[in-house]
Amino acid sequence: MKNYFAFLAFVQVALGAAVATVKDVTIDVVNAQLAPDGFSRSTVTANGQYPGPPILVNKGQPLRITMNNKLTDPTMRRSTSLNLDGIFFGSQDVFEEAEPFVNACPVGPNATFVYNVPLGEQTGTFWYHSELSVQYVDGFRGPLIIYDPADPHSTLYDVDDVNTIIQVGDWWQSSTLPLLDNYVATGVVPVSDSGTVNGIGRFQGGPEVPWAVINVQKGRRYRFRIINESARNVFTLSIDNHDMTVIAANGVNTQPLTVQKMDMLAGQRYDVVVAANQAVGNYWFNAPFVGGNPAVNPHQNATLSRAIFRYAGAAKVDPTTPMTLGPADGALVEADLLPLVPTKVLTPDVSMTFNLVVTTGKAQWNINGVSYLSPQTPTLEKVIDGATQAADFNVTENTFILPANKTVEIIFPPTDDDDAHPFHLHGMTMQVIKSMTSNNTNTVNPISRDVVGVGGSGTTIRFKTDSTGPFMFHCHIFWHKFAGLASVQLVDPVDTPKNVQVTPAWEGLCPAYDALPQELQ
């Protein structure tokens, strides 16, 4: 027995060492000629793929990403910046957040930057993308999954692997620079040509590109990790004849909730369990989308945004049922989601109201009358150099100075329309005290997430300022973010320089970027 316990202790130590082993990932940001929807164009990609290769790690496993910028195409931005959407950096590591001109400067062409990412206790479904301007529209986006060996939902599914990651995204056949030029000239947000599922789509009048296929085996239950990697579009997802049971939202476990369809805003993620309990055959995975007036772009046909949900043993043919927009009923209501583990509702110490307004006919959005404009010197660098109060920042930096270890409440008043702006908070999760999907306020057991829809009947969120430093809070419709729909939540600028531990590599980013000619930035 003594030997048994000694062996057990050895195994536990060995397992702990295995979990602690650094996960090394290399991302070469390169231009590649790709045709996700059958139209060939030059793209900006991670390792030549759209979407980029999956980054798969275990809970508590340190992650190190070496990003090599090898961009050469002059028709698109040649600098870049990697963002890990939904991953939270603490006070010491806030510089690794790498939000351009907030936490760091971009990485120029022919340069390398190493991101050291202590994942802490986070688990769930996340994604990565370029955070520079609207560059990820050109293709630089992919999944990041943190597996939990002690997942509390593990009894609900049989399969959870790289093949159960589902990525939906909007796709443009033009590169971002001319799209931005037209947006600035007209104020009309670009409308995508197509929608893609796992990197494959079709457009009206285009070639019949073979559909993406989601393979299942009858009798098994699948945990699908669904990510909306779009820069604008809202996708409505469903699977013909199959229910979906939501078990997580944006990396936070929820009480199981069964639905027939769900709307996903840009940047949102849902984990769902689907039982392969129907007759062996082919079924449509429906992913229609909305995102601007389709008349602006004759290529757009939302019903062509889909994939095949195929059982093992079924013929490799298209489903014989009609291509629909999905069921009429059974939609997910965000306000119905409840946390798996109840958390204490935060009592606000600071309360703010954010009014969102667009300037008609211009590519300009603002929060409380201010349209965000990136400064030349990153916010964090200014703070390290002694900036501590509002007067130390340009008005257009829209910087809100907050105390540490307090609860901040932000109220988004009701609007005249039901359009949802997916607001994303870097660095912290938000308790959704009032969802725009309900008139009710939940001060008992609200869900927490890092992307929430604001608009319609109004939204109220609360978050705890656990980490010091600057954190971006912006609309995840990146065209709107480009047009100023963003702010910086700066937590405790006095103590930030004492807490953050920047590296020489980080300190070298801005001088290197500033020395680049404009065409390489």
JSON list of N, CA and C in Angstrom, two decimals, residues 121-171:
[
{"chain": "A", "resi": 121, "resn": "GLU", "atom": "N", "xyz": [-6.90, 30.28, -14.88]},
{"chain": "A", "resi": 121, "resn": "GLU", "atom": "CA", "xyz": [-8.00, 29.35, -14.67]},
{"chain": "A", "resi": 121, "resn": "GLU", "atom": "C", "xyz": [-9.01, 29.36, -15.82]},
{"chain": "A", "resi": 122, "resn": "GLN", "atom": "N", "xyz": [-8.73, 30.12, -16.86]},
{"chain": "A", "resi": 122, "resn": "GLN", "atom": "CA", "xyz": [-9.70, 30.20, -17.95]},
{"chain": "A", "resi": 122, "resn": "GLN", "atom": "C", "xyz": [-9.80, 28.89, -18.73]},
{"chain": "A", "resi": 123, "resn": "THR", "atom": "N", "xyz": [-11.02, 28.54, -19.11]},
{"chain": "A", "resi": 123, "resn": "THR", "atom": "CA", "xyz": [-11.27, 27.40, -19.98]},
{"chain": "A", "resi": 123, "resn": "THR", "atom": "C", "xyz": [-12.37, 27.80, -20.96]},
{"chain": "A", "resi": 124, "resn": "GLY", "atom": "N", "xyz": [-12.48, 27.05, -22.05]},
{"chain": "A", "resi": 124, "resn": "GLY", "atom": "CA", "xyz": [-13.59, 27.28, -22.96]},
{"chain": "A", "resi": 124, "resn": "GLY", "atom": "C", "xyz": [-13.17, 27.61, -24.37]},
{"chain": "A", "resi": 125, "resn": "THR", "atom": "N", "xyz": [-14.07, 28.27, -25.07]},
{"chain": "A", "resi": 125, "resn": "THR", "atom": "CA", "xyz": [-13.95, 28.52, -26.51]},
{"chain": "A", "resi": 125, "resn": "THR", "atom": "C", "xyz": [-13.62, 29.99, -26.76]},
{"chain": "A", "resi": 126, "resn": "PHE", "atom": "N", "xyz": [-12.50, 30.23, -27.42]},
{"chain": "A", "resi": 126, "resn": "PHE", "atom": "CA", "xyz": [-12.03, 31.58, -27.70]},
{"chain": "A", "resi": 126, "resn": "PHE", "atom": "C", "xyz": [-11.56, 31.63, -29.16]},
{"chain": "A", "resi": 127, "resn": "TRP", "atom": "N", "xyz": [-10.99, 32.74, -29.57]},
{"chain": "A", "resi": 127, "resn": "TRP", "atom": "CA", "xyz": [-10.46, 32.83, -30.93]},
{"chain": "A", "resi": 127, "resn": "TRP", "atom": "C", "xyz": [-9.41, 33.91, -30.99]},
{"chain": "A", "resi": 128, "resn": "TYR", "atom": "N", "xyz": [-8.64, 33.88, -32.07]},
{"chain": "A", "resi": 128, "resn": "TYR", "atom": "CA", "xyz": [-7.60, 34.88, -32.24]},
{"chain": "A", "resi": 128, "resn": "TYR", "atom": "C", "xyz": [-7.81, 35.58, -33.58]},
{"chain": "A", "resi": 129, "resn": "HIS", "atom": "N", "xyz": [-7.32, 36.80, -33.66]},
{"chain": "A", "resi": 129, "resn": "HIS", "atom": "CA", "xyz": [-7.44, 37.55, -34.92]},
{"chain": "A", "resi": 129, "resn": "HIS", "atom": "C", "xyz": [-6.53, 38.76, -34.87]},
{"chain": "A", "resi": 130, "resn": "SER", "atom": "N", "xyz": [-6.32, 39.36, -36.01]},
{"chain": "A", "resi": 130, "resn": "SER", "atom": "CA", "xyz": [-5.62, 40.64, -36.06]},
{"chain": "A", "resi": 130, "resn": "SER", "atom": "C", "xyz": [-6.50, 41.70, -35.42]},
{"chain": "A", "resi": 131, "resn": "GLU", "atom": "N", "xyz": [-5.88, 42.56, -34.63]},
{"chain": "A", "resi": 131, "resn": "GLU", "atom": "CA", "xyz": [-6.61, 43.65, -33.99]},
{"chain": "A", "resi": 131, "resn": "GLU", "atom": "C", "xyz": [-6.30, 44.99, -34.65]},
{"chain": "A", "resi": 132, "resn": "LEU", "atom": "N", "xyz": [-5.46, 44.97, -35.67]},
{"chain": "A", "resi": 132, "resn": "LEU", "atom": "CA", "xyz": [-5.07, 46.22, -36.32]},
{"chain": "A", "resi": 132, "resn": "LEU", "atom": "C", "xyz": [-6.11, 46.65, -37.34]},
{"chain": "A", "resi": 133, "resn": "SER", "atom": "N", "xyz": [-6.68, 47.84, -37.14]},
{"chain": "A", "resi": 133, "resn": "SER", "atom": "CA", "xyz": [-7.70, 48.38, -38.04]},
{"chain": "A", "resi": 133, "resn": "SER", "atom": "C", "xyz": [-8.78, 47.31, -38.27]},
{"chain": "A", "resi": 134, "resn": "VAL", "atom": "N", "xyz": [-9.10, 47.01, -39.54]},
{"chain": "A", "resi": 134, "resn": "VAL", "atom": "CA", "xyz": [-10.07, 45.95, -39.84]},
{"chain": "A", "resi": 134, "resn": "VAL", "atom": "C", "xyz": [-9.38, 44.79, -40.57]},
{"chain": "A", "resi": 135, "resn": "GLN", "atom": "N", "xyz": [-8.09, 44.59, -40.26]},
{"chain": "A", "resi": 135, "resn": "GLN", "atom": "CA", "xyz": [-7.28, 43.64, -41.01]},
{"chain": "A", "resi": 135, "resn": "GLN", "atom": "C", "xyz": [-7.81, 42.22, -40.97]},
{"chain": "A", "resi": 136, "resn": "TYR", "atom": "N", "xyz": [-8.49, 41.82, -39.89]},
{"chain": "A", "resi": 136, "resn": "TYR", "atom": "CA", "xyz": [-8.93, 40.43, -39.87]},
{"chain": "A", "resi": 136, "resn": "TYR", "atom": "C", "xyz": [-10.02, 40.14, -40.89]},
{"chain": "A", "resi": 137, "resn": "VAL", "atom": "N", "xyz": [-10.63, 41.19, -41.45]},
{"chain": "A", "resi": 137, "resn": "VAL", "atom": "CA", "xyz": [-11.55, 41.01, -42.57]},
{"chain": "A", "resi": 137, "resn": "VAL", "atom": "C", "xyz": [-10.83, 40.33, -43.74]},
{"chain": "A", "resi": 138, "resn": "ASP", "atom": "N", "xyz": [-9.52, 40.58, -43.87]},
{"chain": "A", "resi": 138, "resn": "ASP", "atom": "CA", "xyz": [-8.74, 39.97, -44.95]},
{"chain": "A", "resi": 138, "resn": "ASP", "atom": "C", "xyz": [-8.37, 38.52, -44.68]},
{"chain": "A", "resi": 139, "resn": "GLY", "atom": "N", "xyz": [-8.75, 37.98, -43.51]},
{"chain": "A", "resi": 139, "resn": "GLY", "atom": "CA", "xyz": [-8.59, 36.55, -43.29]},
{"chain": "A", "resi": 139, "resn": "GLY", "atom": "C", "xyz": [-7.87, 36.10, -42.05]},
{"chain": "A", "resi": 140, "resn": "PHE", "atom": "N", "xyz": [-7.20, 37.00, -41.33]},
{"chain": "A", "resi": 140, "resn": "PHE", "atom": "CA", "xyz": [-6.38, 36.59, -40.19]},
{"chain": "A", "resi": 140, "resn": "PHE", "atom": "C", "xyz": [-7.27, 36.36, -38.97]},
{"chain": "A", "resi": 141, "resn": "ARG", "atom": "N", "xyz": [-7.79, 35.14, -38.84]},
{"chain": "A", "resi": 141, "resn": "ARG", "atom": "CA", "xyz": [-8.66, 34.76, -37.71]},
{"chain": "A", "resi": 141, "resn": "ARG", "atom": "C", "xyz": [-8.67, 33.25, -37.57]},
{"chain": "A", "resi": 142, "resn": "GLY", "atom": "N", "xyz": [-8.80, 32.76, -36.34]},
{"chain": "A", "resi": 142, "resn": "GLY", "atom": "CA", "xyz": [-8.80, 31.31, -36.10]},
{"chain": "A", "resi": 142, "resn": "GLY", "atom": "C", "xyz": [-9.19, 30.99, -34.67]},
{"chain": "A", "resi": 143, "resn": "PRO", "atom": "N", "xyz": [-9.38, 29.70, -34.34]},
{"chain": "A", "resi": 143, "resn": "PRO", "atom": "CA", "xyz": [-9.90, 29.30, -33.03]},
{"chain": "A", "resi": 143, "resn": "PRO", "atom": "C", "xyz": [-8.81, 29.07, -31.98]},
{"chain": "A", "resi": 144, "resn": "LEU", "atom": "N", "xyz": [-9.17, 29.32, -30.75]},
{"chain": "A", "resi": 144, "resn": "LEU", "atom": "CA", "xyz": [-8.33, 29.02, -29.59]},
{"chain": "A", "resi": 144, "resn": "LEU", "atom": "C", "xyz": [-9.21, 28.31, -28.57]},
{"chain": "A", "resi": 145, "resn": "ILE", "atom": "N", "xyz": [-8.87, 27.07, -28.25]},
{"chain": "A", "resi": 145, "resn": "ILE", "atom": "CA", "xyz": [-9.68, 26.26, -27.34]},
{"chain": "A", "resi": 145, "resn": "ILE", "atom": "C", "xyz": [-8.85, 25.89, -26.11]},
{"chain": "A", "resi": 146, "resn": "ILE", "atom": "N", "xyz": [-9.41, 26.13, -24.93]},
{"chain": "A", "resi": 146, "resn": "ILE", "atom": "CA", "xyz": [-8.77, 25.71, -23.68]},
{"chain": "A", "resi": 146, "resn": "ILE", "atom": "C", "xyz": [-9.63, 24.61, -23.07]},
{"chain": "A", "resi": 147, "resn": "TYR", "atom": "N", "xyz": [-9.11, 23.38, -23.10]},
{"chain": "A", "resi": 147, "resn": "TYR", "atom": "CA", "xyz": [-9.86, 22.24, -22.60]},
{"chain": "A", "resi": 147, "resn": "TYR", "atom": "C", "xyz": [-9.73, 22.14, -21.08]},
{"chain": "A", "resi": 148, "resn": "ASP", "atom": "N", "xyz": [-10.81, 21.72, -20.45]},
{"chain": "A", "resi": 148, "resn": "ASP", "atom": "CA", "xyz": [-10.84, 21.53, -19.00]},
{"chain": "A", "resi": 148, "resn": "ASP", "atom": "C", "xyz": [-10.91, 20.04, -18.69]},
{"chain": "A", "resi": 149, "resn": "PRO", "atom": "N", "xyz": [-9.82, 19.42, -18.18]},
{"chain": "A", "resi": 149, "resn": "PRO", "atom": "CA", "xyz": [-9.85, 17.99, -17.87]},
{"chain": "A", "resi": 149, "resn": "PRO", "atom": "C", "xyz": [-10.92, 17.63, -16.85]},
{"chain": "A", "resi": 150, "resn": "ALA", "atom": "N", "xyz": [-11.37, 18.62, -16.07]},
{"chain": "A", "resi": 150, "resn": "ALA", "atom": "CA", "xyz": [-12.41, 18.37, -15.07]},
{"chain": "A", "resi": 150, "resn": "ALA", "atom": "C", "xyz": [-13.69, 19.10, -15.45]},
{"chain": "A", "resi": 151, "resn": "ASP", "atom": "N", "xyz": [-14.01, 19.11, -16.72]},
{"chain": "A", "resi": 151, "resn": "ASP", "atom": "CA", "xyz": [-15.18, 19.84, -17.22]},
{"chain": "A", "resi": 151, "resn": "ASP", "atom": "C", "xyz": [-16.45, 19.37, -16.51]},
{"chain": "A", "resi": 152, "resn": "PRO", "atom": "N", "xyz": [-17.18, 20.27, -15.86]},
{"chain": "A", "resi": 152, "resn": "PRO", "atom": "CA", "xyz": [-18.40, 19.86, -15.14]},
{"chain": "A", "resi": 152, "resn": "PRO", "atom": "C", "xyz": [-19.51, 19.39, -16.07]},
{"chain": "A", "resi": 153, "resn": "HIS", "atom": "N", "xyz": [-19.41, 19.67, -17.37]},
{"chain": "A", "resi": 153, "resn": "HIS", "atom": "CA", "xyz": [-20.43, 19.23, -18.33]},
{"chain": "A", "resi": 153, "resn": "HIS", "atom": "C", "xyz": [-20.04, 17.93, -19.03]},
{"chain": "A", "resi": 154, "resn": "SER", "atom": "N", "xyz": [-18.96, 17.30, -18.61]},
{"chain": "A", "resi": 154, "resn": "SER", "atom": "CA", "xyz": [-18.40, 16.19, -19.39]},
{"chain": "A", "resi": 154, "resn": "SER", "atom": "C", "xyz": [-19.36, 15.01, -19.56]},
{"chain": "A", "resi": 155, "resn": "THR", "atom": "N", "xyz": [-20.31, 14.83, -18.64]},
{"chain": "A", "resi": 155, "resn": "THR", "atom": "CA", "xyz": [-21.24, 13.69, -18.76]},
{"chain": "A", "resi": 155, "resn": "THR", "atom": "C", "xyz": [-22.30, 13.93, -19.83]},
{"chain": "A", "resi": 156, "resn": "LEU", "atom": "N", "xyz": [-22.35, 15.15, -20.39]},
{"chain": "A", "resi": 156, "resn": "LEU", "atom": "CA", "xyz": [-23.40, 15.47, -21.35]},
{"chain": "A", "resi": 156, "resn": "LEU", "atom": "C", "xyz": [-23.01, 15.16, -22.79]},
{"chain": "A", "resi": 157, "resn": "TYR", "atom": "N", "xyz": [-21.73, 14.87, -23.05]},
{"chain": "A", "resi": 157, "resn": "TYR", "atom": "CA", "xyz": [-21.30, 14.65, -24.43]},
{"chain": "A", "resi": 157, "resn": "TYR", "atom": "C", "xyz": [-20.26, 13.55, -24.49]},
{"chain": "A", "resi": 158, "resn": "ASP", "atom": "N", "xyz": [-20.08, 13.01, -25.70]},
{"chain": "A", "resi": 158, "resn": "ASP", "atom": "CA", "xyz": [-19.12, 11.94, -25.93]},
{"chain": "A", "resi": 158, "resn": "ASP", "atom": "C", "xyz": [-17.91, 12.40, -26.73]},
{"chain": "A", "resi": 159, "resn": "VAL", "atom": "N", "xyz": [-18.08, 13.43, -27.55]},
{"chain": "A", "resi": 159, "resn": "VAL", "atom": "CA", "xyz": [-17.03, 13.86, -28.47]},
{"chain": "A", "resi": 159, "resn": "VAL", "atom": "C", "xyz": [-16.80, 15.36, -28.33]},
{"chain": "A", "resi": 160, "resn": "ASP", "atom": "N", "xyz": [-15.53, 15.73, -28.15]},
{"chain": "A", "resi": 160, "resn": "ASP", "atom": "CA", "xyz": [-15.14, 17.14, -28.09]},
{"chain": "A", "resi": 160, "resn": "ASP", "atom": "C", "xyz": [-13.69, 17.20, -28.56]},
{"chain": "A", "resi": 161, "resn": "ASP", "atom": "N", "xyz": [-13.50, 17.49, -29.83]},
{"chain": "A", "resi": 161, "resn": "ASP", "atom": "CA", "xyz": [-12.15, 17.50, -30.38]},
{"chain": "A", "resi": 161, "resn": "ASP", "atom": "C", "xyz": [-12.04, 18.56, -31.48]},
{"chain": "A", "resi": 162, "resn": "VAL", "atom": "N", "xyz": [-10.95, 18.55, -32.19]},
{"chain": "A", "resi": 162, "resn": "VAL", "atom": "CA", "xyz": [-10.71, 19.58, -33.20]},
{"chain": "A", "resi": 162, "resn": "VAL", "atom": "C", "xyz": [-11.78, 19.56, -34.28]},
{"chain": "A", "resi": 163, "resn": "ASN", "atom": "N", "xyz": [-12.42, 18.42, -34.49]},
{"chain": "A", "resi": 163, "resn": "ASN", "atom": "CA", "xyz": [-13.44, 18.31, -35.53]},
{"chain": "A", "resi": 163, "resn": "ASN", "atom": "C", "xyz": [-14.80, 18.86, -35.10]},
{"chain": "A", "resi": 164, "resn": "THR", "atom": "N", "xyz": [-14.93, 19.20, -33.83]},
{"chain": "A", "resi": 164, "resn": "THR", "atom": "CA", "xyz": [-16.22, 19.74, -33.38]},
{"chain": "A", "resi": 164, "resn": "THR", "atom": "C", "xyz": [-16.16, 21.26, -33.18]},
{"chain": "A", "resi": 165, "resn": "ILE", "atom": "N", "xyz": [-15.10, 21.88, -33.72]},
{"chain": "A", "resi": 165, "resn": "ILE", "atom": "CA", "xyz": [-15.02, 23.34, -33.74]},
{"chain": "A", "resi": 165, "resn": "ILE", "atom": "C", "xyz": [-15.73, 23.83, -35.00]},
{"chain": "A", "resi": 166, "resn": "ILE", "atom": "N", "xyz": [-16.68, 24.72, -34.84]},
{"chain": "A", "resi": 166, "resn": "ILE", "atom": "CA", "xyz": [-17.41, 25.27, -35.99]},
{"chain": "A", "resi": 166, "resn": "ILE", "atom": "C", "xyz": [-17.19, 26.79, -36.00]},
{"chain": "A", "resi": 167, "resn": "GLN", "atom": "N", "xyz": [-16.64, 27.28, -37.10]},
{"chain": "A", "resi": 167, "resn": "GLN", "atom": "CA", "xyz": [-16.36, 28.70, -37.23]},
{"chain": "A", "resi": 167, "resn": "GLN", "atom": "C", "xyz": [-17.21, 29.29, -38.36]},
{"chain": "A", "resi": 168, "resn": "VAL", "atom": "N", "xyz": [-17.99, 30.31, -38.02]},
{"chain": "A", "resi": 168, "resn": "VAL", "atom": "CA", "xyz": [-18.73, 31.03, -39.06]},
{"chain": "A", "resi": 168, "resn": "VAL", "atom": "C", "xyz": [-18.12, 32.41, -39.19]},
{"chain": "A", "resi": 169, "resn": "GLY", "atom": "N", "xyz": [-18.14, 32.93, -40.40]},
{"chain": "A", "resi": 169, "resn": "GLY", "atom": "CA", "xyz": [-17.55, 34.24, -40.63]},
{"chain": "A", "resi": 169, "resn": "GLY", "atom": "C", "xyz": [-18.10, 34.90, -41.87]},
{"chain": "A", "resi": 170, "resn": "ASP", "atom": "N", "xyz": [-17.99, 36.22, -41.91]},
{"chain": "A", "resi": 170, "resn": "ASP", "atom": "CA", "xyz": [-18.37, 36.94, -43.12]},
{"chain": "A", "resi": 170, "resn": "ASP", "atom": "C", "xyz": [-17.14, 37.06, -44.01]},
{"chain": "A", "resi": 171, "resn": "TRP", "atom": "N", "xyz": [-17.40, 37.14, -45.32]},
{"chain": "A", "resi": 171, "resn": "TRP", "atom": "CA", "xyz": [-16.28, 37.16, -46.27]},
{"chain": "A", "resi": 171, "resn": "TRP", "atom": "C", "xyz": [-16.49, 38.23, -47.32]}
]
